[in-house]
mmCIF file of C-alpha atoms and ligand atoms in Angstrom:
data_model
loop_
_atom_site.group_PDB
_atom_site.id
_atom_site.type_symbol
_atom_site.label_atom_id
_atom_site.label_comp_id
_atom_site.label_asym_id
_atom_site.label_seq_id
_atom_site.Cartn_x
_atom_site.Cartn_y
_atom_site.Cartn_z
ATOM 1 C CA UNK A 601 36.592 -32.212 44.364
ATOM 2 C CA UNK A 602 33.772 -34.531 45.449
ATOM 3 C CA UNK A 603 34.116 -37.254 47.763
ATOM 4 C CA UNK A 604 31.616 -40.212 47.435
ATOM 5 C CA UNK A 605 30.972 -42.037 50.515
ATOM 6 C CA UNK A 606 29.514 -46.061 50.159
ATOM 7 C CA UNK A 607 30.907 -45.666 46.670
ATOM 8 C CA UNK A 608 30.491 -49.106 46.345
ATOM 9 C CA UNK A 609 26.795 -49.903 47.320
ATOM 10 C CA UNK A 610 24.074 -50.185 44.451
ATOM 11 C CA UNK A 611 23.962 -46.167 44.143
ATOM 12 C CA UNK A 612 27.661 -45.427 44.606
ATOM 13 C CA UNK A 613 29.290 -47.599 41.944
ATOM 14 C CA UNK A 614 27.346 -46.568 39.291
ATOM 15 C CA UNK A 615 27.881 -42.847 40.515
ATOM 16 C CA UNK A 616 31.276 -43.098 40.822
ATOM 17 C CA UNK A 617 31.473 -44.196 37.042
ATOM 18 C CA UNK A 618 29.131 -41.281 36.298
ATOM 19 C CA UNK A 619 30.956 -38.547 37.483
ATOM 20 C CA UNK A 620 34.391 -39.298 35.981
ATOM 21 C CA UNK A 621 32.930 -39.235 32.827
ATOM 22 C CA UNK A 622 31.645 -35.675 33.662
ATOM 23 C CA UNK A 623 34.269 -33.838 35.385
ATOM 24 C CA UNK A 624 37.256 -35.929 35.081
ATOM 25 C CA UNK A 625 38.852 -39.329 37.713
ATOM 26 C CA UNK A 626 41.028 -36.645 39.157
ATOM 27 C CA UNK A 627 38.290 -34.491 41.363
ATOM 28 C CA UNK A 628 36.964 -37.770 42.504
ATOM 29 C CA UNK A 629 37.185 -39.594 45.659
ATOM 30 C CA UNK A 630 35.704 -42.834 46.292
ATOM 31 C CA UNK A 631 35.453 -44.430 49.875
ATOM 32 C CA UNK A 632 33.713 -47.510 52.092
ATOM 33 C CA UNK A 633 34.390 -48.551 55.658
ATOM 34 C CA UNK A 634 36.969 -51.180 54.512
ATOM 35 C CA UNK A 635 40.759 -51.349 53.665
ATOM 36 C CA UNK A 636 41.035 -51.313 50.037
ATOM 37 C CA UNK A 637 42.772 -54.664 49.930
ATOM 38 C CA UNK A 638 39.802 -56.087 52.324
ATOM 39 C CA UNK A 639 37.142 -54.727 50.174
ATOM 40 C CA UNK A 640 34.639 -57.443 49.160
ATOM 41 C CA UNK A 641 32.993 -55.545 46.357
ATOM 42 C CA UNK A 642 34.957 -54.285 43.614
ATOM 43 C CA UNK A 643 36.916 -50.897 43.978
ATOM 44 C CA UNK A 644 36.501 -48.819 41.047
ATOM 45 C CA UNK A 645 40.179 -48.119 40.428
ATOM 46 C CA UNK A 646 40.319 -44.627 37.789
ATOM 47 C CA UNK A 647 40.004 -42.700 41.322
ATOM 48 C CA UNK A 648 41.579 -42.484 44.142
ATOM 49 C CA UNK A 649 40.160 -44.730 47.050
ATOM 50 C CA UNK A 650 40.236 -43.975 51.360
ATOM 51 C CA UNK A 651 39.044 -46.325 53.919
ATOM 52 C CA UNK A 652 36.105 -43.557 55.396
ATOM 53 C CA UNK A 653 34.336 -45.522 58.661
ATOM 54 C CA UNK A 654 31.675 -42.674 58.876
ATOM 55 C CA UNK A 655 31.547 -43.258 62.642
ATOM 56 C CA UNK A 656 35.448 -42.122 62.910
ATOM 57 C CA UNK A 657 35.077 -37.872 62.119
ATOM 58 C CA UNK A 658 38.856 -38.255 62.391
ATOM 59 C CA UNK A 659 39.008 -40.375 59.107
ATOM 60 C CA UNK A 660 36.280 -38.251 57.181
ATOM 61 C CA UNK A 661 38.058 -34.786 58.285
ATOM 62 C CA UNK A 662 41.481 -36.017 57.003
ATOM 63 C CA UNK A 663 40.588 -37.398 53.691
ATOM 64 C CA UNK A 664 38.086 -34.353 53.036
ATOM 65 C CA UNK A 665 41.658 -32.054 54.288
ATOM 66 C CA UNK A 666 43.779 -34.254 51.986
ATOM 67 C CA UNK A 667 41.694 -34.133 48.963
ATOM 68 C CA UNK A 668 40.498 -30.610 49.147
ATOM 69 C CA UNK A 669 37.098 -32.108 49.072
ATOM 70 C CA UNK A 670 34.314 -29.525 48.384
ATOM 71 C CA UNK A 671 30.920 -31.718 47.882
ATOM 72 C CA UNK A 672 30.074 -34.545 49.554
ATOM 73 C CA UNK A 673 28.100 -37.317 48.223
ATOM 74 C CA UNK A 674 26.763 -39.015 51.330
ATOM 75 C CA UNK A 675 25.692 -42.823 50.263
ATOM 76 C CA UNK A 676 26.446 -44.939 53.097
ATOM 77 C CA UNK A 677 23.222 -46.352 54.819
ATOM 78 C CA UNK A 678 21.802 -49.353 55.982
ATOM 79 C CA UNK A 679 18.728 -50.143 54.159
ATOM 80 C CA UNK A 680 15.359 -51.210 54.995
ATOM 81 C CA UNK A 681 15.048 -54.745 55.817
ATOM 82 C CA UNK A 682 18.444 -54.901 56.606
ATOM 83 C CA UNK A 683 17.814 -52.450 59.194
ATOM 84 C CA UNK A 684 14.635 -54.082 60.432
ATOM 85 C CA UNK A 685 16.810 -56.620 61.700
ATOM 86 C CA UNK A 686 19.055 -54.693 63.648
ATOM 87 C CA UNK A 687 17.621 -51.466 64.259
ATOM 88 C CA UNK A 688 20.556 -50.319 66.541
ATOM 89 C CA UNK A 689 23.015 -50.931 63.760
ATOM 90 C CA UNK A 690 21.264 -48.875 61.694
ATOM 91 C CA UNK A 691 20.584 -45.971 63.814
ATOM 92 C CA UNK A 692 24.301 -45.629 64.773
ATOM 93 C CA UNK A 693 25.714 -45.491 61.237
ATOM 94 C CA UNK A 694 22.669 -43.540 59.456
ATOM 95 C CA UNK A 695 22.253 -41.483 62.079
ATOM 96 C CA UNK A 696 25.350 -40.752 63.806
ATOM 97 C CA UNK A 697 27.447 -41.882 60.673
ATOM 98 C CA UNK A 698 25.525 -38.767 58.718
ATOM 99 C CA UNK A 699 26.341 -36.261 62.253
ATOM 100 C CA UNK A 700 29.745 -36.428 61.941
ATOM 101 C CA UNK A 701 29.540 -36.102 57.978
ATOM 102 C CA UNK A 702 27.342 -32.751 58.383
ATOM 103 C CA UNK A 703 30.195 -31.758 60.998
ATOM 104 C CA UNK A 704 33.103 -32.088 58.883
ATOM 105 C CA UNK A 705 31.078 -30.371 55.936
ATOM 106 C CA UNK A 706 30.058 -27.273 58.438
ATOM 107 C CA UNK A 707 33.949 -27.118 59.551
ATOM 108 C CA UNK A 708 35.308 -27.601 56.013
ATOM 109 C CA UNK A 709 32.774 -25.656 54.137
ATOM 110 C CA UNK A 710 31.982 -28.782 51.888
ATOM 111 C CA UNK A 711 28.580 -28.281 49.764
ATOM 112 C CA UNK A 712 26.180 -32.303 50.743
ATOM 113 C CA UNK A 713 23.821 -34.462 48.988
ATOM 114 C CA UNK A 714 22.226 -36.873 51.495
ATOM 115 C CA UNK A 715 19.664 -39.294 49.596
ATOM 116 C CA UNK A 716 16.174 -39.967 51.704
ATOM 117 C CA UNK A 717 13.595 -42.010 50.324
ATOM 118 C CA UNK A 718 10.081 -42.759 50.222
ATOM 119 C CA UNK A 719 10.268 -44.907 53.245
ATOM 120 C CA UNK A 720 10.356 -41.292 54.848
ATOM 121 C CA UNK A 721 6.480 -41.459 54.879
ATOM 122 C CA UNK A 722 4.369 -43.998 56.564
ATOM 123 C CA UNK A 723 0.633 -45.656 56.799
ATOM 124 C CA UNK A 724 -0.745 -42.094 57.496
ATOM 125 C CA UNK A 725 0.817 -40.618 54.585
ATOM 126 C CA UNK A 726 -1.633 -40.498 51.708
ATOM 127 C CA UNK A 727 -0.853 -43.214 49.876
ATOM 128 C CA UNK A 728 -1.608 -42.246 46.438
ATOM 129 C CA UNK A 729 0.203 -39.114 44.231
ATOM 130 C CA UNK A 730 2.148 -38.496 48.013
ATOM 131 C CA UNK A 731 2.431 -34.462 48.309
ATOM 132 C CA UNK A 732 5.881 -33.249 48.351
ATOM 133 C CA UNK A 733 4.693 -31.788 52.113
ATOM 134 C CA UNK A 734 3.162 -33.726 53.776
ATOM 135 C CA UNK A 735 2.558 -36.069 56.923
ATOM 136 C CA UNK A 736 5.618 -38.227 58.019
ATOM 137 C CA UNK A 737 5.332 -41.069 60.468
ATOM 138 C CA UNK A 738 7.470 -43.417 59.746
ATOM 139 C CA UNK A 739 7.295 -46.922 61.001
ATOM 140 C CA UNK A 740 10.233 -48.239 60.014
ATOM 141 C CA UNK A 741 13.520 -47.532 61.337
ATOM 142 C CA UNK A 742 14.551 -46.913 57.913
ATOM 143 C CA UNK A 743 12.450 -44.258 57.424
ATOM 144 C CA UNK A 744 12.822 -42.986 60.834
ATOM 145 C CA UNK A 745 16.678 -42.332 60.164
ATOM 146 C CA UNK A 746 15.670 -41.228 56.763
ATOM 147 C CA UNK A 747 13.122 -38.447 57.752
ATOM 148 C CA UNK A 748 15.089 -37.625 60.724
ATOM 149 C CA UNK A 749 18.244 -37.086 58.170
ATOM 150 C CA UNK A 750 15.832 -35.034 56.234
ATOM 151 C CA UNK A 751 15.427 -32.403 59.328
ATOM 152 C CA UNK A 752 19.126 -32.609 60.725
ATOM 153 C CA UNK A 753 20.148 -31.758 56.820
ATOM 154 C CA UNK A 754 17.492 -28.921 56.687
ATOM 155 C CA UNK A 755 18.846 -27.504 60.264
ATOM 156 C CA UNK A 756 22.460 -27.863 59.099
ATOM 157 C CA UNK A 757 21.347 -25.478 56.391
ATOM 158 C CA UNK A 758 19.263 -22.956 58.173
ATOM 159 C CA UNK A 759 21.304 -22.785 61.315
ATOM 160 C CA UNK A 760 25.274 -23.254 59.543
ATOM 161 C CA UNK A 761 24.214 -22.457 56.299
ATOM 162 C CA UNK A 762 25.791 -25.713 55.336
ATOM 163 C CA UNK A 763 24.734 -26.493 51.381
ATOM 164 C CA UNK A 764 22.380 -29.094 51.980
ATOM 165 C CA UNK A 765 20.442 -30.978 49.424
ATOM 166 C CA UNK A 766 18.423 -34.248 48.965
ATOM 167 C CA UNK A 767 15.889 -36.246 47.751
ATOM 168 C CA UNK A 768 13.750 -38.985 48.312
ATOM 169 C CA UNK A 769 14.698 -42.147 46.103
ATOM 170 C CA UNK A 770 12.174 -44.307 44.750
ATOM 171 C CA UNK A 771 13.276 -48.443 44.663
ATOM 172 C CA UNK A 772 16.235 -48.264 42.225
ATOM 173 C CA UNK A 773 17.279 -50.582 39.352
ATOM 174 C CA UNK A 774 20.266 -51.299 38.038
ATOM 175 C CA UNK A 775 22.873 -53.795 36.213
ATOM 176 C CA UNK A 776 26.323 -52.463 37.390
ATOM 177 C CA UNK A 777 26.126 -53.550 41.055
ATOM 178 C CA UNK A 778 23.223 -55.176 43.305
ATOM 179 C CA UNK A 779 21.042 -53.672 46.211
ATOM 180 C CA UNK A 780 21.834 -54.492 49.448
ATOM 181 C CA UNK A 781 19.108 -55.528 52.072
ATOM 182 C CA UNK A 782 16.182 -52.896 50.426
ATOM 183 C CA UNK A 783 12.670 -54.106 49.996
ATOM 184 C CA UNK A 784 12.505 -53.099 46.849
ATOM 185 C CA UNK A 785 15.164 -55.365 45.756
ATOM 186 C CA UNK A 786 12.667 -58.089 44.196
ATOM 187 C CA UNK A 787 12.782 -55.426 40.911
ATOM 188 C CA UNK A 788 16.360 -56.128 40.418
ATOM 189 C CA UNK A 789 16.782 -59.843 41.048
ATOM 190 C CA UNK A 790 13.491 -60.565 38.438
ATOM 191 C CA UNK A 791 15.361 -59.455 35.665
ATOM 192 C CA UNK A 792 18.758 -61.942 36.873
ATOM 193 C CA UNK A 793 16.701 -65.044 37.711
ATOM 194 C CA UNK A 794 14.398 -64.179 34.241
ATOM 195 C CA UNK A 795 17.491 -64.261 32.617
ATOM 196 C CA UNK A 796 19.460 -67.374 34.621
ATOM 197 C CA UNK A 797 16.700 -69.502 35.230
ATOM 198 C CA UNK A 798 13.499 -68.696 33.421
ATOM 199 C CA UNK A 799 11.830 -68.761 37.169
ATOM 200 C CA UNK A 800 11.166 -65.837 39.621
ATOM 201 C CA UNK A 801 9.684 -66.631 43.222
ATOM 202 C CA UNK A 802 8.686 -62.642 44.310
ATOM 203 C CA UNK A 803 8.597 -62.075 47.731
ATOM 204 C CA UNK A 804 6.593 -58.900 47.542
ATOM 205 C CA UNK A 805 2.734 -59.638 47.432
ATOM 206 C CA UNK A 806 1.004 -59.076 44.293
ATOM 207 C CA UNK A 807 -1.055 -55.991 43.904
ATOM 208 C CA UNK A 808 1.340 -54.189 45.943
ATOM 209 C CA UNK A 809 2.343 -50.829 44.146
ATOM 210 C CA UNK A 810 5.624 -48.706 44.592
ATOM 211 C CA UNK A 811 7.317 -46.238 43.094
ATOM 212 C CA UNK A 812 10.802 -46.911 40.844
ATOM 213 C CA UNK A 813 13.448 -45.727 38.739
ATOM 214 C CA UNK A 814 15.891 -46.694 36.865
ATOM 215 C CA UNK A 815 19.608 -46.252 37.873
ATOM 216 C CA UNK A 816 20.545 -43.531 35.048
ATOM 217 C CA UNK A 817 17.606 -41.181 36.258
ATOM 218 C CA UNK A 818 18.975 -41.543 39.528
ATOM 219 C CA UNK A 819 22.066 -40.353 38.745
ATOM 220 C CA UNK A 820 21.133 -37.965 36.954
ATOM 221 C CA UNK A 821 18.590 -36.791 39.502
ATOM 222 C CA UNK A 822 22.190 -36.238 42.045
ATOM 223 C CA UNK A 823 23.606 -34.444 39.691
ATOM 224 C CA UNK A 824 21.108 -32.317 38.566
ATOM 225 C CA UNK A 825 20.354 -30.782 41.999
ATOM 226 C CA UNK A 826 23.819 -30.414 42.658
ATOM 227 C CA UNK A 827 24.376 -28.281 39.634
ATOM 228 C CA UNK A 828 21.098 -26.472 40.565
ATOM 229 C CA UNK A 829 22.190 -22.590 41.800
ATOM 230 C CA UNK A 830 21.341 -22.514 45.484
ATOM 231 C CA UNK A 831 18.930 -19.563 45.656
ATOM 232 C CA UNK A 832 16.185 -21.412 43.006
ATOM 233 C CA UNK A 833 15.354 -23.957 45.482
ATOM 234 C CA UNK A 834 12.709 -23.492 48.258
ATOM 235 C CA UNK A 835 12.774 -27.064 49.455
ATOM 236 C CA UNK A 836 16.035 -28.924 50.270
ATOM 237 C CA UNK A 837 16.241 -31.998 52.305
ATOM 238 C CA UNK A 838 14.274 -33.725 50.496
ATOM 239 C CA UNK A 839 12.563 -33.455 46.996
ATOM 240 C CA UNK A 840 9.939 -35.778 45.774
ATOM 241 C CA UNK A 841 11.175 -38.050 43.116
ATOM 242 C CA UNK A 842 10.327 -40.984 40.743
ATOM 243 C CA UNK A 843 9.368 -42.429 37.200
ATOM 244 C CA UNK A 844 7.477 -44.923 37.452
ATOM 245 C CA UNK A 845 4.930 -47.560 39.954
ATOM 246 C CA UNK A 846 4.391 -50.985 39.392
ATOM 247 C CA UNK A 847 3.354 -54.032 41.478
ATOM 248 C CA UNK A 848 5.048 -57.101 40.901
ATOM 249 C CA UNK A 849 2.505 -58.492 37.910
ATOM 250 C CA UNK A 850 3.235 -55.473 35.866
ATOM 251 C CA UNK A 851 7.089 -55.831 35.976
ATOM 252 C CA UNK A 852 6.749 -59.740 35.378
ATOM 253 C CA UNK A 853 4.221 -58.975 32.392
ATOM 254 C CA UNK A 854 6.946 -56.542 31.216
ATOM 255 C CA UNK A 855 9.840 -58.551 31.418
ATOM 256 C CA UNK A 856 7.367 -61.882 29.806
ATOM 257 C CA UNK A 857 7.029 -59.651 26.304
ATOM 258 C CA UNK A 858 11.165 -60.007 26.099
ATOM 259 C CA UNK A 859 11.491 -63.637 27.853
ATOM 260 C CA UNK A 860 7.947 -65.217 27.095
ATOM 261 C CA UNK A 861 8.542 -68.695 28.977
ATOM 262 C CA UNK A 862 9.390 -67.021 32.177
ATOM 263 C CA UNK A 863 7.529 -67.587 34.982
ATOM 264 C CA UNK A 864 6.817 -66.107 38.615
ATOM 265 C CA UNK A 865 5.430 -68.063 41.595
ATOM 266 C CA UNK A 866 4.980 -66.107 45.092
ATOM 267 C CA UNK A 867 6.684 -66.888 48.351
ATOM 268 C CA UNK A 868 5.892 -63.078 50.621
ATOM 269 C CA UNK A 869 8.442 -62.203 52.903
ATOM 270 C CA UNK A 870 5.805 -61.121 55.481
ATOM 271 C CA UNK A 871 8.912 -58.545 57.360
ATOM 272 C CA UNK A 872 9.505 -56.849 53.664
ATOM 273 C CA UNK A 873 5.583 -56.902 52.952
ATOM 274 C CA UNK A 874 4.996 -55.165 55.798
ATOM 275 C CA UNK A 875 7.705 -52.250 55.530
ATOM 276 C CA UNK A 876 6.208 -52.249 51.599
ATOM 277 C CA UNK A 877 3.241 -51.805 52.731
ATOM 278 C CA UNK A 878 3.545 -48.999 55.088
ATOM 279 C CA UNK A 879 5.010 -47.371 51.557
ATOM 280 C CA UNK A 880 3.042 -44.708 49.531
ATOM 281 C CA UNK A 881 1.727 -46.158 46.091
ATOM 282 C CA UNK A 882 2.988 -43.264 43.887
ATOM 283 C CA UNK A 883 4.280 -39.608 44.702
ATOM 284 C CA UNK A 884 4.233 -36.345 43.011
ATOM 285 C CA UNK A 885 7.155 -35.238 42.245
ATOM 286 C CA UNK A 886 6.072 -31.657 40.557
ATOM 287 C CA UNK A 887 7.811 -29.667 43.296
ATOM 288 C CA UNK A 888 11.109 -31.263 42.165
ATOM 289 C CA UNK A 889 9.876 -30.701 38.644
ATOM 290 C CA UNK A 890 9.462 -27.113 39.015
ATOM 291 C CA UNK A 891 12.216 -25.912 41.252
ATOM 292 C CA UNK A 892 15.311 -27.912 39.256
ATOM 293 C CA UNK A 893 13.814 -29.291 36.206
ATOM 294 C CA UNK A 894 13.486 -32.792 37.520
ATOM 295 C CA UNK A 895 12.459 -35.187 34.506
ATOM 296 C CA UNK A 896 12.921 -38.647 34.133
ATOM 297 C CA UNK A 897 13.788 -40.597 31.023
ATOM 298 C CA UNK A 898 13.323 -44.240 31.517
ATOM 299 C CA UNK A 899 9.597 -45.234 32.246
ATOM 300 C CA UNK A 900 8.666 -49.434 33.122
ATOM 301 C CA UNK A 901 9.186 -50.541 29.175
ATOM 302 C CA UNK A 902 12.320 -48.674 28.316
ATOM 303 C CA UNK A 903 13.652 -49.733 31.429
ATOM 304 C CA UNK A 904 13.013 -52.908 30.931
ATOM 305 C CA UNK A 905 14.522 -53.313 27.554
ATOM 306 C CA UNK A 906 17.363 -52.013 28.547
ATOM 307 C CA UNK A 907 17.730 -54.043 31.768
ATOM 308 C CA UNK A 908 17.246 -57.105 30.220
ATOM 309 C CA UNK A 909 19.931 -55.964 26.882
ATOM 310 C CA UNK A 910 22.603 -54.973 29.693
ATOM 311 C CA UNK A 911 21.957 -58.436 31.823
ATOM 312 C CA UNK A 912 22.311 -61.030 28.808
ATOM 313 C CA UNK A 913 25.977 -59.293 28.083
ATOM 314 C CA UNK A 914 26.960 -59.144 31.854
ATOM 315 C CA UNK A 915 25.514 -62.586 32.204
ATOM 316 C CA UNK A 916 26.893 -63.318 28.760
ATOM 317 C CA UNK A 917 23.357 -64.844 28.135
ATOM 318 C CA UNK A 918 22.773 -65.073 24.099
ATOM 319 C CA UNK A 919 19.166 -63.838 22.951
ATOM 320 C CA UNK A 920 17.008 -67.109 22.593
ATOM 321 C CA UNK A 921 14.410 -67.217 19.453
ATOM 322 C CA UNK A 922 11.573 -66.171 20.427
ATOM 323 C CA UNK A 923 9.836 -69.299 19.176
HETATM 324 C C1 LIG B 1476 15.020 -49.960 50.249
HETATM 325 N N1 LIG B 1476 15.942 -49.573 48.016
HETATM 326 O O1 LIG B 1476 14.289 -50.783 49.752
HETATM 327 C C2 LIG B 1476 15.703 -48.946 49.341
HETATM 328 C C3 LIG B 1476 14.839 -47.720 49.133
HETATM 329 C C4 LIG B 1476 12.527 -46.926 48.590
HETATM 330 C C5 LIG B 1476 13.404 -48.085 48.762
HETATM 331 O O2 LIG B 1476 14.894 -46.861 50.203
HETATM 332 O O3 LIG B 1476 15.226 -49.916 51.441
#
């Protein structure tokens, strides 16, 4: 049975829908810090549902007990800019929050996938096609939580020979529930305000590239590893991965062939710019490619037709004429 923590941040709901499709609402378990009934963002209700603080072992052992849980699906982080603004915050639930999660798994024997992301690297990373190995120096707290998680995941394996696999998300897009506090997040609320208000004001400089993907890859991305038998993989905490980079201009362009009066103005959030730029432009992901088959299926166009088809029903926003 696999227990999803921060089932419902941007990664987690759509997950959570995902994998009862695939192996049935029964072997899942969804969780979030809060009491069901003080949740403010929707609780999927086909599975079952625990209040998991990830800084309380006590509640993660017991539901994990309970449940019979045998994979974890670690999602609950503080993201970038959210973190930039309180650092301490973030290091005590990514950081100590993910501890107690590799303790319970190395106690209860539970296989774990703990995302990273390409905020692992930093300004000395080479920026362009960035090597699956390669020089990490972080200079956000973000990424210093996330590349740090990348080596306490990797020791958990070696030294417990706890099941421990990852990899490093690109920005992520998706209709079913927003991002919370990423830099990346400008790729998400284009297509809304394209759709609501004809009008985007980005807040991420043009010119400035990074990589993307579209929700379903993700997912499919988690899954994929997991089902991946242990002994083919030589990495594990955490594998390259993406589909696509664009800057803001190509995205807007994009998004202009389906909405052709929309229009984008800049207003640079200079705390996001800066974490953006400290970014790589592109990675390889061919080490992820060759060890578990990685292959994305969405690329900036498809993505973007099928962004903007899912939005008008959500939004319930009829298809103008295009004249
Ligand atoms: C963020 N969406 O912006 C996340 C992600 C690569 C970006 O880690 O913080």
């Amino acid at each position: 049975k696999i227990l999803i923590t921060g089932a419902l941040g941007q990664i987690g709901s759509e997950l959570t829908l995902k994998l009862i499709e695939i192996y049935g609402s029964k072997n899942i378990v969804t969780s979030s810090h809060c009491n069901r009934n003080e949740c403010k963002k929707k609780v999927i209700d086909e599975a079952p549902y625990e209040k998991v603080d990830v800084l309380k072992p006590e509640e993660i052992a017991e539901v994990v007990e309970n449940h019979k849980i045998d994979t974890i699906i670690h999602l609950a982080s503080i993201l970038s800019a959210k973190g930039e603004a309180n650092p301490h915050r973030l290091w005590n639930i990514n950081m100590n929050g993910l501890y107690n999660i590799l303790e319970v798994a190395r106690e209860k024997r539970c296989r774990i996938f703990v995302p990273s992301s390409i905020a692992a690297f930093g300004p000395s990373t080479p920026m362009d096609n960035t090597p699956q190995d390669t020089i990490q120096r972080p200079s956000t707290i973000y990424g210093i939580s996330k590349v740090s998680g990348e080596l306490l995941c990797d020791y958990y394996f070696h030294r417990f020979g706890v099941d421990t696999r990852g990899v490093r998300f690109p920005g992520l897009i998706s209709h079913v529930a927003l991002p919370g506090g990423g830099t990346t997040d400008y790729a998400v609320h284009i297509f809304y305000e394209a759709l609501k208000t004809g009008h985007f004001t980005c807040n991420i400089r043009a010119g400035t590239y990074m990589d993307m993907m579209y929700m379903p890859d993700a997912l499919n991305a988690i899954i994929k590893l997991m089902e991946t038998d242990s002994d083919k993989l030589t990495h594990r905490n955490a594998f390259n991965v993406t589909a696509m980079s664009f800057d803001p201009e190509e995205i807007y362009k994009e998004i202009k062939k389906h909405i052709p009066h929309f229009t984008m103005d800049y207003e640079v959030d200079e705390v996001k710019q800066k974490i953006a730029d400290s970014w790589p432009n592109s990675i390889d992901d061919s080490v992820a490619r060759k060890e578990w088959g990685w292959k994305p299926e969405y690329n900036l166009s498809s993505m973007t037709t099928d962004m903007i088809e899912k939005l008008r029903k959500k939004l319930n926003i009829e298809k103008k004429p295009l004249v």
